CSV table of C-alpha atoms in Angstrom, one decimal:
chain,number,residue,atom,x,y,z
A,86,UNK,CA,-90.3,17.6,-61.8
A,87,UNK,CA,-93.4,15.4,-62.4
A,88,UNK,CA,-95.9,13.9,-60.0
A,89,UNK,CA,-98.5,11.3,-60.1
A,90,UNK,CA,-101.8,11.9,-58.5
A,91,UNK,CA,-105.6,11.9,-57.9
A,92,UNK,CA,-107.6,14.8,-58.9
A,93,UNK,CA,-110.3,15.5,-56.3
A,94,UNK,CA,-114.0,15.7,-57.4
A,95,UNK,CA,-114.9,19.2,-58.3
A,96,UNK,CA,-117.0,19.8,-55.1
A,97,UNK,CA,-114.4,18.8,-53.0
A,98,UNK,CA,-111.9,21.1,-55.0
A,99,UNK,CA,-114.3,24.1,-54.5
A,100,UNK,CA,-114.8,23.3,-51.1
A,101,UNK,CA,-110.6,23.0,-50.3
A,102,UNK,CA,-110.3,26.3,-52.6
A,103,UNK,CA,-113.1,28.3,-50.5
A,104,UNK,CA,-111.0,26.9,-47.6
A,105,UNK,CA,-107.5,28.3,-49.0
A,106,UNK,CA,-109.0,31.5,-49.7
A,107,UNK,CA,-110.9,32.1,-46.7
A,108,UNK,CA,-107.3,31.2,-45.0
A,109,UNK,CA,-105.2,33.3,-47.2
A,110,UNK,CA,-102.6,30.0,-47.5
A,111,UNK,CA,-102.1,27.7,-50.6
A,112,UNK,CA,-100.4,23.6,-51.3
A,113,UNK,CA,-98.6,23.1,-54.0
A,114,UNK,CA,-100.9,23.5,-57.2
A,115,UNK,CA,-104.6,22.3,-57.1
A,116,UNK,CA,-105.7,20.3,-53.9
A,117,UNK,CA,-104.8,16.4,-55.7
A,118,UNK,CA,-103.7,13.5,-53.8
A,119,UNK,CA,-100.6,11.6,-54.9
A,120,UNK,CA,-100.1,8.4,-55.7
A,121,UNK,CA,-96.4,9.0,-56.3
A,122,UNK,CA,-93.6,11.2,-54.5
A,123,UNK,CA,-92.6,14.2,-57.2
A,124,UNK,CA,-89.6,12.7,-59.1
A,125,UNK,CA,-87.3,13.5,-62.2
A,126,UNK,CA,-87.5,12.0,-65.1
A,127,UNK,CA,-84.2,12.2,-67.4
A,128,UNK,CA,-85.7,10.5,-70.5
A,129,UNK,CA,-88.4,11.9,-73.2
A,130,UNK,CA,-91.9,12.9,-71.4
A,131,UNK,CA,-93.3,10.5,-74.5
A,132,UNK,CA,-91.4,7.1,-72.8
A,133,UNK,CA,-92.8,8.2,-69.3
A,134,UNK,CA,-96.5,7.8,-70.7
A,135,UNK,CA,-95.7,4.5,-71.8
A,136,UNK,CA,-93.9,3.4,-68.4
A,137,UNK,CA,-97.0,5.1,-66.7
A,138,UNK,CA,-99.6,3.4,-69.0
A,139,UNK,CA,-97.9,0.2,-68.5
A,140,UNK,CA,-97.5,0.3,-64.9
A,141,UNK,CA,-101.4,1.1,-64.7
A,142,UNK,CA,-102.9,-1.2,-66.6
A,143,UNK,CA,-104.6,-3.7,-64.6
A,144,UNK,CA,-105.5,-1.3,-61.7
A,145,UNK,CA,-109.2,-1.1,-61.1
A,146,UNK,CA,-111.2,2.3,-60.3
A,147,UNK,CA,-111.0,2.0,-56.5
A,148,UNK,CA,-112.9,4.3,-53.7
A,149,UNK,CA,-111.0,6.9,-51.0
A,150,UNK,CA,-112.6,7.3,-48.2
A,151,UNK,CA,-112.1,10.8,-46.5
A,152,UNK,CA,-110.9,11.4,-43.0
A,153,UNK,CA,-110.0,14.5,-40.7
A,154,UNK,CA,-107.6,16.9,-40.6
A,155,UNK,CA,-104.5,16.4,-40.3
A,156,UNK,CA,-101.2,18.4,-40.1
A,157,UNK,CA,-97.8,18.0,-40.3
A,158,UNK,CA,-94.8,19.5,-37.7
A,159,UNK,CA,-93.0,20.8,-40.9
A,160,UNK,CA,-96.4,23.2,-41.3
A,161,UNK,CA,-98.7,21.3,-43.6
A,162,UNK,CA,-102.3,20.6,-43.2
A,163,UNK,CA,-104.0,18.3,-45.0
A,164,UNK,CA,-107.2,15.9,-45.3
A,165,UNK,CA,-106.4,12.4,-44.5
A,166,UNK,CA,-107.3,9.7,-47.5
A,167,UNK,CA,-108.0,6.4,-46.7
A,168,UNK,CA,-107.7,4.3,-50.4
A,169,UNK,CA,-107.3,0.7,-48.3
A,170,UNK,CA,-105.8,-2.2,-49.8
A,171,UNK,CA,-106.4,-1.2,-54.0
A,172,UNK,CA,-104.2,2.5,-53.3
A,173,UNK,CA,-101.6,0.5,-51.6
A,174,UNK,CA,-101.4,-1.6,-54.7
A,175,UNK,CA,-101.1,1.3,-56.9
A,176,UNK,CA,-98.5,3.3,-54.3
A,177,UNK,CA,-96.3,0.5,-54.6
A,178,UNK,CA,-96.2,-0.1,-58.2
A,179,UNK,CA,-95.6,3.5,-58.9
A,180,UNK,CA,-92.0,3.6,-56.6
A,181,UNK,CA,-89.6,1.8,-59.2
A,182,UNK,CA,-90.7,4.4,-61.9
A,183,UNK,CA,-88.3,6.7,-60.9
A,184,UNK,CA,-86.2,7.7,-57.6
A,185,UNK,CA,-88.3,10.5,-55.6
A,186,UNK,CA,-86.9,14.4,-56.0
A,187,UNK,CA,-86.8,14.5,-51.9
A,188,UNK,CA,-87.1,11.5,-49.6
A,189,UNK,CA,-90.3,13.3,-47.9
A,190,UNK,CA,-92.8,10.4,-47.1
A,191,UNK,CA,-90.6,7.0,-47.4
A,192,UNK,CA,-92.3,3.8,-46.2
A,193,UNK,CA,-94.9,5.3,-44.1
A,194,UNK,CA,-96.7,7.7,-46.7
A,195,UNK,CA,-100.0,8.8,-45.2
A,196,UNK,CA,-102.6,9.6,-48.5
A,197,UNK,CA,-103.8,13.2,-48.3
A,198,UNK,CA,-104.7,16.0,-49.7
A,199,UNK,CA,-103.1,19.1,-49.1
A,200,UNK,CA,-104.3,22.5,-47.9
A,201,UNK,CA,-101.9,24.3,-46.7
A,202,UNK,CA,-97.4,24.8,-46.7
A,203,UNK,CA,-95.0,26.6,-45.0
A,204,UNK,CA,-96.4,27.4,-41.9
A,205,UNK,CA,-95.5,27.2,-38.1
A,206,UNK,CA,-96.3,23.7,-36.2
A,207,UNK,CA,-98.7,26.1,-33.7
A,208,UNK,CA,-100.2,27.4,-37.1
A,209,UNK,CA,-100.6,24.7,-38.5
A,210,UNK,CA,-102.1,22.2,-35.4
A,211,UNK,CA,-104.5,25.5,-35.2
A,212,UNK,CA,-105.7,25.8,-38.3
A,213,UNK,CA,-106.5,22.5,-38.9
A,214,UNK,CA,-108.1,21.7,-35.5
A,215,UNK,CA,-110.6,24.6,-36.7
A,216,UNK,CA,-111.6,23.6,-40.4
A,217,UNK,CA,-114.8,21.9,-41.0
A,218,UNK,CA,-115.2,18.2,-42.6
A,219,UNK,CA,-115.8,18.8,-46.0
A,220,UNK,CA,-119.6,17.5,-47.1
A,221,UNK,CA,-118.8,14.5,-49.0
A,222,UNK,CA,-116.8,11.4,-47.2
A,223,UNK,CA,-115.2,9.5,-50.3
A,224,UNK,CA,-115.2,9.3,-53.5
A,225,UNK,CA,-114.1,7.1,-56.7
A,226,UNK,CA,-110.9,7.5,-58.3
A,227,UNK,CA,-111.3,6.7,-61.9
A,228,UNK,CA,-108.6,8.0,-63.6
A,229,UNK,CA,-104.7,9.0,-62.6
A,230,UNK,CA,-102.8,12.1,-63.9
A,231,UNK,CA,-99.9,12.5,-65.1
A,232,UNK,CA,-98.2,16.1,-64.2
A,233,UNK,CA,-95.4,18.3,-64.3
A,234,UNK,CA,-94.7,20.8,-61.7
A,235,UNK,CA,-93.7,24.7,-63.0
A,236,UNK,CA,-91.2,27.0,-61.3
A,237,UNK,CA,-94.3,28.7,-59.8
A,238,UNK,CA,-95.7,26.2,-57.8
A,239,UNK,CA,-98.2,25.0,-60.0
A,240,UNK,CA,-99.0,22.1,-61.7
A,241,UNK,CA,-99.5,21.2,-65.5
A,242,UNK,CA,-101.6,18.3,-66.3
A,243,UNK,CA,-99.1,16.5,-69.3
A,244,UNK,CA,-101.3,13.4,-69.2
A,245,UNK,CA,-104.3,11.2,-68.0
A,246,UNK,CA,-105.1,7.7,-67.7
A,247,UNK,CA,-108.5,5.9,-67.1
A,248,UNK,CA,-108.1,3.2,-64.2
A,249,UNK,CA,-109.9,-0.4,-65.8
């Protein structure tokens, strides 16, 4: 499985860990925001940087602005992104790389990062209705990784790629 995503600035990933700690729960890898469903990808990793690289040239740094909490009724909480009309861009050239592993956002994707999986809706609606804002309310995303996602629920960085 590989993924396509944002890394967070390292404040806001110490502030999201302190947070998953502190809560005893835990996403999927590093907190990240993705700019592509996870999908498979049946051909050598080397041809998947050049269909990334490709596919990325031309998209400029852009800035994502940082909402509230959020959660999901399948037990997720995260921390709504706002990336306007330059993410949107991006999000849609990413979808013909490859068919997404599990139909899980479709047309109506909401950018986010996440904190938390696997727990109850009441759980979930509760915890997230309780965390605070985090300090800083956007940030620039200059560069996209490329990653691949490990049998332990973590994620390996394979590749990055500056946004110009």
């Amino acid at each position: 499985m590989y993924g396509v995503l944002v890394w967070p600035p390292e404040d806001l990933r110490v502030f999201m860990e302190g947070l998953q700690a502190a809560h005893g729960v835990r996403g999927f890898g590093p907190p990240h925001l993705n700019l592509r469903q996870p999908f498979e990808w049946p051909y050598e990793e080397e041809a998947l940087r050049l269909a990334l690289s490709g596919i990325l040239r031309g998209h400029a740094p852009f800035r994502v602005r940082l909402g509230r909490w959020g959660f999901f009724p399948q037990g997720v909480v995260y921390l709504r992104a706002y990336g306007g009309r330059a993410f949107q861009r991006l999000y849609h050239a990413l979808e013909p790389l490859a068919p997404p592993l599990k139909e899980i956002e479709g047309p109506s994707y909401i950018p986010h990062l996440t904190l938390a999986l696997g727990l109850s809706p009441e759980e979930a609606q509760a915890l997230a209705e309780s965390l605070p804002l985090p300090g800083r309310r956007s940030f620039m995303v200059k560069e996209v990784a490329l990653v691949r996602g490990r049998d332990e629920g973590e994620l390996l960085e394979v590749a990055r790629f500056p946004l110009v």
